[in-house]
Short mmCIF file of C-alpha atoms and ligand atoms in Angstrom, two decimals:
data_model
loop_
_atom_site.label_atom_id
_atom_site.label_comp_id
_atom_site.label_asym_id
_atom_site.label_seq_id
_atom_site.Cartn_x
_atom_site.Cartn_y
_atom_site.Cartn_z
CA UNK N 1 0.00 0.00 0.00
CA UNK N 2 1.61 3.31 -1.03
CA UNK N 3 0.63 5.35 1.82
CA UNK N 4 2.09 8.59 1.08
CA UNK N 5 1.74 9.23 -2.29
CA UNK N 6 -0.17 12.27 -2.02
CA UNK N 7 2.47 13.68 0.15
CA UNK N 8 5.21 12.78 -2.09
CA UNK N 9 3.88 14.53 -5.01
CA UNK N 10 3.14 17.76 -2.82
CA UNK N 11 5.55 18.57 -0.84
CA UNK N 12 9.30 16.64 -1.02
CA UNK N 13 10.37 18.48 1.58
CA UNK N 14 7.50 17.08 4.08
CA UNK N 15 7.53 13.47 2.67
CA UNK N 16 11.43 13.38 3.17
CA UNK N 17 11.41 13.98 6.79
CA UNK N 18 8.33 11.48 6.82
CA UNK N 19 10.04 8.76 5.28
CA UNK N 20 13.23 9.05 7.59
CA UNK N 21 10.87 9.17 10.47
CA UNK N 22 8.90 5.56 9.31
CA UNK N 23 12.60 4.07 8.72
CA UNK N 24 13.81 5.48 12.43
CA UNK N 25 10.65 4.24 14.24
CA UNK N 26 10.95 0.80 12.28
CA UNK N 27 14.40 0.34 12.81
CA UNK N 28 15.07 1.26 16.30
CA UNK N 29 13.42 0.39 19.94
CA UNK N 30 10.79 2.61 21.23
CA UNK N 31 11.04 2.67 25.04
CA UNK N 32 9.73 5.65 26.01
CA UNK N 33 7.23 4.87 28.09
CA UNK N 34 4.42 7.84 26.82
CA UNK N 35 4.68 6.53 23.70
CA UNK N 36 3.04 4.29 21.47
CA UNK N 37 2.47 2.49 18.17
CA UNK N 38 -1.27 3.55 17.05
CA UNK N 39 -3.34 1.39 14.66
CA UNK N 40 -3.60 1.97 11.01
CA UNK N 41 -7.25 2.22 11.27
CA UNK N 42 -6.58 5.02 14.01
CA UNK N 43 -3.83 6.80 11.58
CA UNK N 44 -7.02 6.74 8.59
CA UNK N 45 -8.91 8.18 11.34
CA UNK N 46 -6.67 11.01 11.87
CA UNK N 47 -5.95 11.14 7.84
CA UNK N 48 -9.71 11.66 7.32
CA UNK N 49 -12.71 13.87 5.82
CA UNK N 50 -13.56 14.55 9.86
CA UNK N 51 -10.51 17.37 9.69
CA UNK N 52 -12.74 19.50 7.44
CA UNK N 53 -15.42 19.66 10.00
CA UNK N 54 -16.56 22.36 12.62
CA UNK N 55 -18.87 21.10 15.30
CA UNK N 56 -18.52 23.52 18.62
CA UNK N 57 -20.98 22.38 21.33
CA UNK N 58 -21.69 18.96 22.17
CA UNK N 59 -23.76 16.16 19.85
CA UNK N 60 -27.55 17.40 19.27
CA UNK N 61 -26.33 20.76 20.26
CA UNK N 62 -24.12 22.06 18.23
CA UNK N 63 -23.40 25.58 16.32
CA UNK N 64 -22.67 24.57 12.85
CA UNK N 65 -24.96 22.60 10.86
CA UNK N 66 -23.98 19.58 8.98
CA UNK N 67 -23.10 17.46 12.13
CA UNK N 68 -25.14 14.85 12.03
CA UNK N 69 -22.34 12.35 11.31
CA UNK N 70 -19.78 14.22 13.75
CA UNK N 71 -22.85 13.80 16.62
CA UNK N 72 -22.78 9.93 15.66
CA UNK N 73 -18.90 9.72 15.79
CA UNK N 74 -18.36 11.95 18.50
CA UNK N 75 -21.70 10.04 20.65
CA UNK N 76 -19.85 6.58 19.86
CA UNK N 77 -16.34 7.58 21.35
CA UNK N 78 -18.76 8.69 24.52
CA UNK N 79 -20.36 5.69 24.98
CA UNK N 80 -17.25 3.53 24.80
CA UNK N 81 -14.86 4.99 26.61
CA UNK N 82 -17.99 5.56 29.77
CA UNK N 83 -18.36 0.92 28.70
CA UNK N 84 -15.03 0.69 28.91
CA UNK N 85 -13.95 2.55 32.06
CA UNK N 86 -17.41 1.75 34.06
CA UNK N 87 -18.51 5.88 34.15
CA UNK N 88 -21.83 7.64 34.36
CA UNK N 89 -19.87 10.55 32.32
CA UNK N 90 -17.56 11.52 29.42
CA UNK N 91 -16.18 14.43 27.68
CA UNK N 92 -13.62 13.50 24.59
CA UNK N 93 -13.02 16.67 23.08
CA UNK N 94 -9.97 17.91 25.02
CA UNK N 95 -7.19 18.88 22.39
CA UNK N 96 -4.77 16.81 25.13
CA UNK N 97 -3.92 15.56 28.81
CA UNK N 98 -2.77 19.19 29.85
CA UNK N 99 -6.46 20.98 28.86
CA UNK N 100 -8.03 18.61 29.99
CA UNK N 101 -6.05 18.77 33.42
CA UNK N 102 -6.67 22.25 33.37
CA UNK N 103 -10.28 22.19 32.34
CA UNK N 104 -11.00 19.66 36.10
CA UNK N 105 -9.04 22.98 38.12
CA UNK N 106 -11.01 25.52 36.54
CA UNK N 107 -14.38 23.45 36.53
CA UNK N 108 -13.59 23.02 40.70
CA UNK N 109 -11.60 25.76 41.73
CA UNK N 110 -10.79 29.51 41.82
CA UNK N 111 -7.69 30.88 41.58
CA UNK N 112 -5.88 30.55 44.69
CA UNK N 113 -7.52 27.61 46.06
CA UNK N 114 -4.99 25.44 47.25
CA UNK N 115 -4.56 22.15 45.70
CA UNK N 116 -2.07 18.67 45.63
CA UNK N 117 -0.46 16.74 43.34
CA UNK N 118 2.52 14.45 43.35
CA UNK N 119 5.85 16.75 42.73
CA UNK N 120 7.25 16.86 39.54
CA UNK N 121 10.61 15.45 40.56
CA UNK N 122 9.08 12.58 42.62
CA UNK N 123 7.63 11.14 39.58
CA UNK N 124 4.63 13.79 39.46
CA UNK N 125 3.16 15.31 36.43
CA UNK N 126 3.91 19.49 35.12
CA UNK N 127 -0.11 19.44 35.40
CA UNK N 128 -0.59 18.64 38.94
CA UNK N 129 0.85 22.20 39.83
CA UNK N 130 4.37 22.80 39.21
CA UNK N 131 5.75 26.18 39.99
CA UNK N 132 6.07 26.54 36.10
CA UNK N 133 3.18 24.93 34.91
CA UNK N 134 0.27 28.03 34.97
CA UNK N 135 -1.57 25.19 37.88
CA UNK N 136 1.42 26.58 39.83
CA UNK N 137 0.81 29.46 39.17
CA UNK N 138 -2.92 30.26 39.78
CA UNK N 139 -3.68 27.54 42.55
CA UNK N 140 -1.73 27.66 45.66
CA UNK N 141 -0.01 24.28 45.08
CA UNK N 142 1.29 21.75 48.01
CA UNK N 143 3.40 19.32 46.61
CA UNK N 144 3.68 15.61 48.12
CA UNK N 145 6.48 13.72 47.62
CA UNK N 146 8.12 9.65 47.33
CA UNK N 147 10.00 8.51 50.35
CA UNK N 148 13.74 7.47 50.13
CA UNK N 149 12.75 4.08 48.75
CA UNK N 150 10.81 5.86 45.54
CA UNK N 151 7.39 4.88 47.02
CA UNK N 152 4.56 8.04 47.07
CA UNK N 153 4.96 9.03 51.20
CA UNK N 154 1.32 8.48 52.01
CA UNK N 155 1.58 9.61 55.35
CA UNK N 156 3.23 12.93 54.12
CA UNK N 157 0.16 13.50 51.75
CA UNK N 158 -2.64 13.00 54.27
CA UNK N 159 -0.46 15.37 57.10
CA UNK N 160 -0.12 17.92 53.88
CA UNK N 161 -4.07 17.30 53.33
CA UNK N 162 -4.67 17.88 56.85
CA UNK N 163 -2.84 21.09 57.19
CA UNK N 164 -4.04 22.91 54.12
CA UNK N 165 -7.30 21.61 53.45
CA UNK N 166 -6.95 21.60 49.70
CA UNK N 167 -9.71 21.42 47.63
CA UNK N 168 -8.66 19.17 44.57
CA UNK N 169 -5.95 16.61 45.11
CA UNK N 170 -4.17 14.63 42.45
CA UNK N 171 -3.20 10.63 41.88
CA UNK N 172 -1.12 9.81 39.02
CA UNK N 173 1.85 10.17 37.62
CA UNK N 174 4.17 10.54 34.91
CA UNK N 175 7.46 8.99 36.21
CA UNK N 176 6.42 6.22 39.04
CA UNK N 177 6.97 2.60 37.98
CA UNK N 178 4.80 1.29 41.25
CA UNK N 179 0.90 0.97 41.69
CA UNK N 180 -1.03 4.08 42.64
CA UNK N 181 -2.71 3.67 45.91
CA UNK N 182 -6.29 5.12 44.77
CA UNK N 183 -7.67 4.07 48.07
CA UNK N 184 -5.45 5.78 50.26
CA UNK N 185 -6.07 8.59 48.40
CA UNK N 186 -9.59 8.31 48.55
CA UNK N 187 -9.36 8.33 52.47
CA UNK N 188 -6.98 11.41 52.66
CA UNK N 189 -9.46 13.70 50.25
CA UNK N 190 -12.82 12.39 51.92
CA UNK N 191 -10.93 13.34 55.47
CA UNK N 192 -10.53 16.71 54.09
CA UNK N 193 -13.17 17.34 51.85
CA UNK N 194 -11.04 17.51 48.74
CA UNK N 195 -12.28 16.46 44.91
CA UNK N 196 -9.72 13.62 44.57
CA UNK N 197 -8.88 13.76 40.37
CA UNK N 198 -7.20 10.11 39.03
CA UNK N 199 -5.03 11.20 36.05
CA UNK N 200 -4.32 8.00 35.03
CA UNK N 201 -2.54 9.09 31.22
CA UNK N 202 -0.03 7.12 31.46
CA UNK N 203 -1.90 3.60 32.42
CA UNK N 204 -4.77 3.88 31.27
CA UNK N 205 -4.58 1.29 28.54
CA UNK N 206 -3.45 -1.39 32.22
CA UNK N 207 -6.67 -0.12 33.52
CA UNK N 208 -8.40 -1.14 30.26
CA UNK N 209 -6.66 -4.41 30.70
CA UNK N 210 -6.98 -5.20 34.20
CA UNK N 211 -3.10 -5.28 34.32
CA UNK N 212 -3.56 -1.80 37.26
CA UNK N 213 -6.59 -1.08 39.43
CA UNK N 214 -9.16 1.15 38.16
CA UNK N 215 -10.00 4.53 40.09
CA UNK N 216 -12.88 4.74 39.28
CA UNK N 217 -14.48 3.31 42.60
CA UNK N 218 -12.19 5.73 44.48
CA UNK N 219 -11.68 9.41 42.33
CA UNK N 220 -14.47 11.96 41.96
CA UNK N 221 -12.85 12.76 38.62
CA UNK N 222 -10.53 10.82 35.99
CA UNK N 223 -8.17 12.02 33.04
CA UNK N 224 -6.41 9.95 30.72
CA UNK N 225 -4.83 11.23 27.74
CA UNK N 226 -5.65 8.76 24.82
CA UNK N 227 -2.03 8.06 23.20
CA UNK N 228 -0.19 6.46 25.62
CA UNK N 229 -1.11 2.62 26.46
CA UNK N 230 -4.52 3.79 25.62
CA UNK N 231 -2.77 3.23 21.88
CA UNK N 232 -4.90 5.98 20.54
CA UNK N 233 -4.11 9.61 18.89
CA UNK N 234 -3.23 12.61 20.76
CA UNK N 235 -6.15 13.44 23.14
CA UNK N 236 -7.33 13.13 26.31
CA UNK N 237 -10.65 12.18 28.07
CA UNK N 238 -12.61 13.75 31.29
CA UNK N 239 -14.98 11.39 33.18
CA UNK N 240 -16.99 11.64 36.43
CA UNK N 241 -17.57 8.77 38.25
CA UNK N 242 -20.65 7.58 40.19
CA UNK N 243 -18.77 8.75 43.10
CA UNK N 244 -17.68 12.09 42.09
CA UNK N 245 -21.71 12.70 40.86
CA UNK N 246 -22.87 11.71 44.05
CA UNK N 247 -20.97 14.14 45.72
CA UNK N 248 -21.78 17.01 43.03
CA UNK N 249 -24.24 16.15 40.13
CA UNK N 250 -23.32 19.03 38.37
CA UNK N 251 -20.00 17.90 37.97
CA UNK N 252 -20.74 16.40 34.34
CA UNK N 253 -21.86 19.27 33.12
CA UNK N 254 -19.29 21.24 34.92
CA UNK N 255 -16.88 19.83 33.23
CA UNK N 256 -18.46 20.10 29.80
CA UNK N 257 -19.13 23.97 30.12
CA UNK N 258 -15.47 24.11 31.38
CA UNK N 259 -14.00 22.66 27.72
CA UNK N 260 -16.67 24.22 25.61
CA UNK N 261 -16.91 26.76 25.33
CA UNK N 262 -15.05 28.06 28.44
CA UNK N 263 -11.33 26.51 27.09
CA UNK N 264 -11.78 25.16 23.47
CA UNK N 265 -13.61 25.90 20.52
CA UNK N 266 -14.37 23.49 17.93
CA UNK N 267 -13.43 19.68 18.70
CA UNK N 268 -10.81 18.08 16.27
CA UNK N 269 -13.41 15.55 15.18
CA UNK N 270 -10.93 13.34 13.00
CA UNK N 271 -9.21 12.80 16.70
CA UNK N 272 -12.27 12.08 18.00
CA UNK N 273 -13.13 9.38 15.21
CA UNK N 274 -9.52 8.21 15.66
CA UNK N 275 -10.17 7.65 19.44
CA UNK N 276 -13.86 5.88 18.98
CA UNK N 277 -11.88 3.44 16.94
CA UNK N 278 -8.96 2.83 19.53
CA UNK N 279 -11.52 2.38 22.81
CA UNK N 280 -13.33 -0.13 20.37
CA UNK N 281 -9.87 -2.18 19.47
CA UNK N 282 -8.97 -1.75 23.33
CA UNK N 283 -12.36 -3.49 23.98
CA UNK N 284 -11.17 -6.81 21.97
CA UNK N 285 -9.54 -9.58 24.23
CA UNK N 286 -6.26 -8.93 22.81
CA UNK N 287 -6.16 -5.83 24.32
CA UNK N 288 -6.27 -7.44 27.71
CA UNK N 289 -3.37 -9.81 26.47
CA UNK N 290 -1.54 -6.31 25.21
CA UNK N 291 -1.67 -4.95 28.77
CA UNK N 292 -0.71 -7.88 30.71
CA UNK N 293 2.38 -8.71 28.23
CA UNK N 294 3.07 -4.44 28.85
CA UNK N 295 3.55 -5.45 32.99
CA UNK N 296 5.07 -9.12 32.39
CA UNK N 297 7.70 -7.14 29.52
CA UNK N 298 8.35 -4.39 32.33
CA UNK N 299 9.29 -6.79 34.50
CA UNK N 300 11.40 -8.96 32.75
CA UNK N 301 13.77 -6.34 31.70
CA UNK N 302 13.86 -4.51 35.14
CA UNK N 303 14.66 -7.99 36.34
CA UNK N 304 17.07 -8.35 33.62
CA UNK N 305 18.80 -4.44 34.30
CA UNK N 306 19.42 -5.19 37.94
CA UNK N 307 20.91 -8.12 37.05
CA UNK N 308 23.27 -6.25 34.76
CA UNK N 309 24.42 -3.98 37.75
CA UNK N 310 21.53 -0.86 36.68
CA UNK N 311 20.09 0.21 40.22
CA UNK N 312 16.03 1.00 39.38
CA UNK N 313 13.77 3.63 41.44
CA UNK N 314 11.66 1.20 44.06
CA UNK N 315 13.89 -1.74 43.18
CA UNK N 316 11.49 -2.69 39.57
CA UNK N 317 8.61 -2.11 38.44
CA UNK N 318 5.02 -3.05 38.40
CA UNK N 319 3.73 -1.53 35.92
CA UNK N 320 4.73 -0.16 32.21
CA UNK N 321 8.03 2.05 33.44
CA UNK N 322 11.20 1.70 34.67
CA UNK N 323 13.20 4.67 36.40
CA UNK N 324 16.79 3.69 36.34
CA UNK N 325 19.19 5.85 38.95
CA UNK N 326 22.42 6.34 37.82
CA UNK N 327 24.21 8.23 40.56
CA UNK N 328 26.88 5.51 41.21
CA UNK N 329 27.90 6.39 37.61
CA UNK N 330 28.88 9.87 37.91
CA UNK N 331 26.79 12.79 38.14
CA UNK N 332 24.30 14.05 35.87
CA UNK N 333 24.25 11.16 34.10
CA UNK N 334 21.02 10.86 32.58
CA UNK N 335 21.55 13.23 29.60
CA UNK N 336 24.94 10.87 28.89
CA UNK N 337 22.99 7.65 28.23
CA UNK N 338 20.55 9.07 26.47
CA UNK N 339 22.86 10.03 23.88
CA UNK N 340 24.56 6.92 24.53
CA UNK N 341 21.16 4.51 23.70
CA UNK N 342 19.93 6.82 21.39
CA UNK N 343 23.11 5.73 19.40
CA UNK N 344 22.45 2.42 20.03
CA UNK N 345 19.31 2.56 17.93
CA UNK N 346 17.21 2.82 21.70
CA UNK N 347 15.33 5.59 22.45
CA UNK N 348 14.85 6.92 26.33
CA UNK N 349 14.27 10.11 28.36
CA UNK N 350 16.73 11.26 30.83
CA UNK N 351 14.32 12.10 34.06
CA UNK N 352 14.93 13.71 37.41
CA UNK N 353 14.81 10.63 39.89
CA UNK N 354 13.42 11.39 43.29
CA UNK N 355 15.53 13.50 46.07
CA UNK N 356 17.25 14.51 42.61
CA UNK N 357 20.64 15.64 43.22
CA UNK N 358 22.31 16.99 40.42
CA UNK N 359 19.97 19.29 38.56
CA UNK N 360 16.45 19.07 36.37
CA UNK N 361 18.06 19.68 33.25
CA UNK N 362 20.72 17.41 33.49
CA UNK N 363 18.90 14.69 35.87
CA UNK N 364 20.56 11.51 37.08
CA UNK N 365 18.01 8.91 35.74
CA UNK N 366 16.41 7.45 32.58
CA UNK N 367 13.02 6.68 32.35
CA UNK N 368 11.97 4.08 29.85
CA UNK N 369 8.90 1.63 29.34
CA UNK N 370 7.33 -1.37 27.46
CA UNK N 371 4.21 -0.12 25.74
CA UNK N 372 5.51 0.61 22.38
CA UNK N 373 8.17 -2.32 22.16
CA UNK N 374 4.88 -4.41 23.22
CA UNK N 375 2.85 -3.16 20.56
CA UNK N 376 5.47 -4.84 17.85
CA UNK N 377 5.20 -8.07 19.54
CA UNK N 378 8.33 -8.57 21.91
CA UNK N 379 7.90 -10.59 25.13
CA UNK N 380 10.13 -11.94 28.33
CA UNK N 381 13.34 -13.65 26.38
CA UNK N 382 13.58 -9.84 24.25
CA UNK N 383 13.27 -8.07 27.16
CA UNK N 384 16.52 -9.96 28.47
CA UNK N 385 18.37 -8.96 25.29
CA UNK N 386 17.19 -5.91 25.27
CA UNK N 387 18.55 -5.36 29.22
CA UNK N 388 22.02 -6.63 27.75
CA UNK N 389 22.21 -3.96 24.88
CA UNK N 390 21.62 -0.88 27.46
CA UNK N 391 23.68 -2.52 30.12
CA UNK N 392 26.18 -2.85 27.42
CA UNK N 393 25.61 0.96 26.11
CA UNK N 394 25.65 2.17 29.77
CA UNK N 395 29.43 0.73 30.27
CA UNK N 396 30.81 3.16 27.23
CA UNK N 397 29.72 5.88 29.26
CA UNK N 398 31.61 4.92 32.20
CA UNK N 399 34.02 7.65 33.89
CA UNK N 400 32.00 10.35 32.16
CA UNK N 401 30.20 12.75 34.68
CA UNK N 402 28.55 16.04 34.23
CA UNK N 403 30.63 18.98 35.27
CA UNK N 404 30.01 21.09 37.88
CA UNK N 405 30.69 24.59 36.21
CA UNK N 406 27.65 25.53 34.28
CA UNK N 407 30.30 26.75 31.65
CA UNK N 408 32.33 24.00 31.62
CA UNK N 409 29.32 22.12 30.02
CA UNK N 410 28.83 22.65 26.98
CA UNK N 411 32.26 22.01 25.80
CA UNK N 412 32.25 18.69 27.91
CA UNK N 413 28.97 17.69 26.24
CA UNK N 414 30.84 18.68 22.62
CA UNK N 415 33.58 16.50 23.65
CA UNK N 416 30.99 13.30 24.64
CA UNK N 417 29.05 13.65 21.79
CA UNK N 418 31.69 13.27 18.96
CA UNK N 419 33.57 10.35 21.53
CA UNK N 420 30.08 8.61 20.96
CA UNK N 421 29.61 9.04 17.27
CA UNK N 422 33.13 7.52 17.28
CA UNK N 423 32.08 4.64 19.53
CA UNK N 424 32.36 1.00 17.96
CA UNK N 425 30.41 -0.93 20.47
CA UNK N 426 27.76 1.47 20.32
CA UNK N 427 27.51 1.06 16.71
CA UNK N 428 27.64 -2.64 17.47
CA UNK N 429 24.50 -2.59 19.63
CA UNK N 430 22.62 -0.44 17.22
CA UNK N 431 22.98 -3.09 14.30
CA UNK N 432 21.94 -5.99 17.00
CA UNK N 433 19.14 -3.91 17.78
CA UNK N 434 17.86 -3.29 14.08
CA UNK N 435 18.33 -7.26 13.34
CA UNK N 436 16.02 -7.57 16.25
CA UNK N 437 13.19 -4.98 15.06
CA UNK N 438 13.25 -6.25 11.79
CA UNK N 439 11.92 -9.91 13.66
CA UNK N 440 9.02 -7.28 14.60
CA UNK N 441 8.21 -5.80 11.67
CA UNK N 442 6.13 -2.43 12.68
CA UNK N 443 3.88 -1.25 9.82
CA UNK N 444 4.85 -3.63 7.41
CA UNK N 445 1.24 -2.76 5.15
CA UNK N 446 3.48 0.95 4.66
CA UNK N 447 5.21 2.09 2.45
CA UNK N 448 6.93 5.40 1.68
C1 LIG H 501 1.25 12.85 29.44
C2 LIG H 501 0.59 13.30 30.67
C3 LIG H 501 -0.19 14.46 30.71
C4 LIG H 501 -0.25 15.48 29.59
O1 LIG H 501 -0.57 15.08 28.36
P1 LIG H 501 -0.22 15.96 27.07
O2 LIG H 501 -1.09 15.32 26.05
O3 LIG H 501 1.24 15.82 26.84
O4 LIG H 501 -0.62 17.37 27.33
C5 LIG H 501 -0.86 14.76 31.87
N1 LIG H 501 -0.74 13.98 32.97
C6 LIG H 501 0.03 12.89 32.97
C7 LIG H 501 0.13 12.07 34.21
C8 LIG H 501 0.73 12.52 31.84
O5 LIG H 501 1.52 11.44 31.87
#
């Protein structure tokens, strides 16, 4: 199937960049853990007539004519995703996770009301009121943290809760490879009378699967964006919960009046046809086998880096992301093997690891994950070679170590970058790891 063809004869310049992209994400090993391989049926989604189409409001209520098939799309992503996650309520227009974070403050709170979410260095999300994020800004934010061991400090976050009396409180994360304790929370925001909002973007798809416990029972609110193990496009989705309507039944429509037309105009509706079609394939028994194999894959290669001598955040992993703490390599290390893996055909983030102690920028971890490598197929025994190519990657950056004089950086970081370019073994690792893909062939129906 030539996919691109239209593209080719367009614009070169675009289809160039396209191509290399296809070639890069065929050839090399995904592991960032917020990203995903989508369907092809969700890509045709996103590729569709849909675009063209302006539909503010909500289905049977909208302010453009000619909706009638956007209010059967758009109604069919609603009633899914409240089948599929058990909820009285559903909003899928937000453009992504962030809106839709901020649409749940601004439907609860006024500015200045104090609120909690899990610190963005202990594994917490920008969104959840980081003194840079604008939920810093206009809420009072109280941050709780992880204890020593990596594990969210419960006790810390009910004292905080206690204290300040905040009136939304977060659970979720972007950065914390352990369960979230939804019930805990639950306790500590009904003994302060706090909204307790699940964002639960980055699992959502183990939810779907059974492979995490759902919040639903627990959270007045959930968010999940829709392209992470969700294995959708780039959105997000709002939901009350039985729980969260008992205790306000406006919330629903709360929530609706906050993304339309209080934050957004019109929906993207190809997105929203894109993510009808991904809660129906996450519906299908092989989904549940997807999100299982995610947990089973995490573990395996945790299992398989500790082995190796690669000290994880919490010891492994139970769910779809590993946090790897690199401290007893040298400092700021994280930026080093992420150039390092990255020329080993494996792609990672560098990520502040909790009680971080060299600097945000250059943090001291990696954070990587399962869900995409999943997605092509790869289970326990490539997990273990997989934990041998980044242990292996990780030794050729051995006595490097970030320097301490902000101007001595940059010319150290020159100097590392052209040693690695150099670097046989890298190159080594890379060609191991593109035999390896091409046993998982990802997209194999495209071609550029
Ligand atoms: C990814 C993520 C978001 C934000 O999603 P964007 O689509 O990048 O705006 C919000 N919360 C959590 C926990 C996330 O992991």
């Amino acid at each position: 199937m030539e996919w691109f063809y239209k593209i080719r004869e367009r614009d070169q310049e675009v289809f160039m960049h396209l191509k290399r992209e296809l070639e890069r994400q065929r050839t090399g090993l995904e592991m960032i853990p917020s990203e995903n391989f989508t369907s092809l049926a969700v890509m045709q989604a996103l590729g569709s007539i849909f675009t063209n189409k302006y539909s503010e409001g909500y289905p049977g209520k909208r302010y453009y004519g000619g909706n009638e098939f956007v209010d059967m799309v758009e109604g069919l992503a609603v009633s899914r995703a409240k089948r599929l996650f058990n909820v009285p309520h559903a909003n899928v227009q937000p453009y992504s996770g962030s809106p839709a974070n901020l649409a749940v403050y601004l439907a609860l709170c006024k500015p200045g009301d104090t609120i909690m979410g899990q610190n963005l260095t202990d594994g917490g999300h920008l969104t959840h009121g980081w003194k840079t994020s604008v939920t810093g800004q206009l809420f009072r934010s109280v941050p709780y943290h992880v204890t020593k061991e990596g594990i969210i400090n419960i006790e810390e976050a009910k004292q905080l809760a206690d204290e300040n009396k905040p009136r939304l409180i977060w659970i979720g994360s972007t950065a914390y490879p352990r369960r979230l304790p939804f019930r805990e929370f639950a306790e500590i925001a009904e003994g302060c009378g706090a909204y307790l909002a699940a964002d639960i973007s980055h699992i959502s798809g183990l939810v779907i699967g059974g492979a995490h416990e759902s919040p639903v029972a627990y959270a007045d609110i959930v968010t999940t964006t829709t392209h992470k193990t969700l294995r959708g496009p780039r959105g997000a989705i709002i939901m009350a919960t039985d729980k969260g309507l008992r205790k306000d039944p406006e919330l629903g429509e709360k929530i609706d009046k906050t993304i339309f037309p209080g934050m957004q105009g019109g929906p993207h509706d190809h997105v929203t046809a894109a993510i009808a079609i991904a809660l129906e394939e996450a519906s299908k028994p092989d989904f549940i086998e997807y999100a299982v194999q995610i947990v089973k894959n995490s573990k395996a290669l945790a299992k398989g880096l500790m082995e190796k001598g690669v000290n994880l955040v919490t010891g492994g992993s139970d769910n779809h992301l590993i946090l790897a703490d690199l401290t007893n390599m040298g400092a700021g290390m994280g930026l080093f093997a992420q150039e390092a893996l990255d020329a080993a055909g494996i792609t990672v983030n560098k990520n502040t690891i909790p009680g971080e102690p060299f600097s945000p920028f250059y943090p001291s971890g990696i954070r990587l994950g399962t869900p995409a490598i999943t997605t092509r197929g790869m289970k326990e025994p490539e997990m273990l070679v997989i934990s041998g190519f980044i242990a292996g990657a990780l030794q050729e950056i051995k006595g490097y170590s970030m320097p301490n004089s902000k101007e001595e950086r940059q010319p150290y970081i020159r100097g590392f970058k052209s040693y690695i370019q150099g670097n046989e073994r890298l190159r080594s690792i890379r060609s191991s790891v593109s035999e390896l893909c091409s046993r998982f062939p990802l997209y194999p129906d495209l071609e550029a």
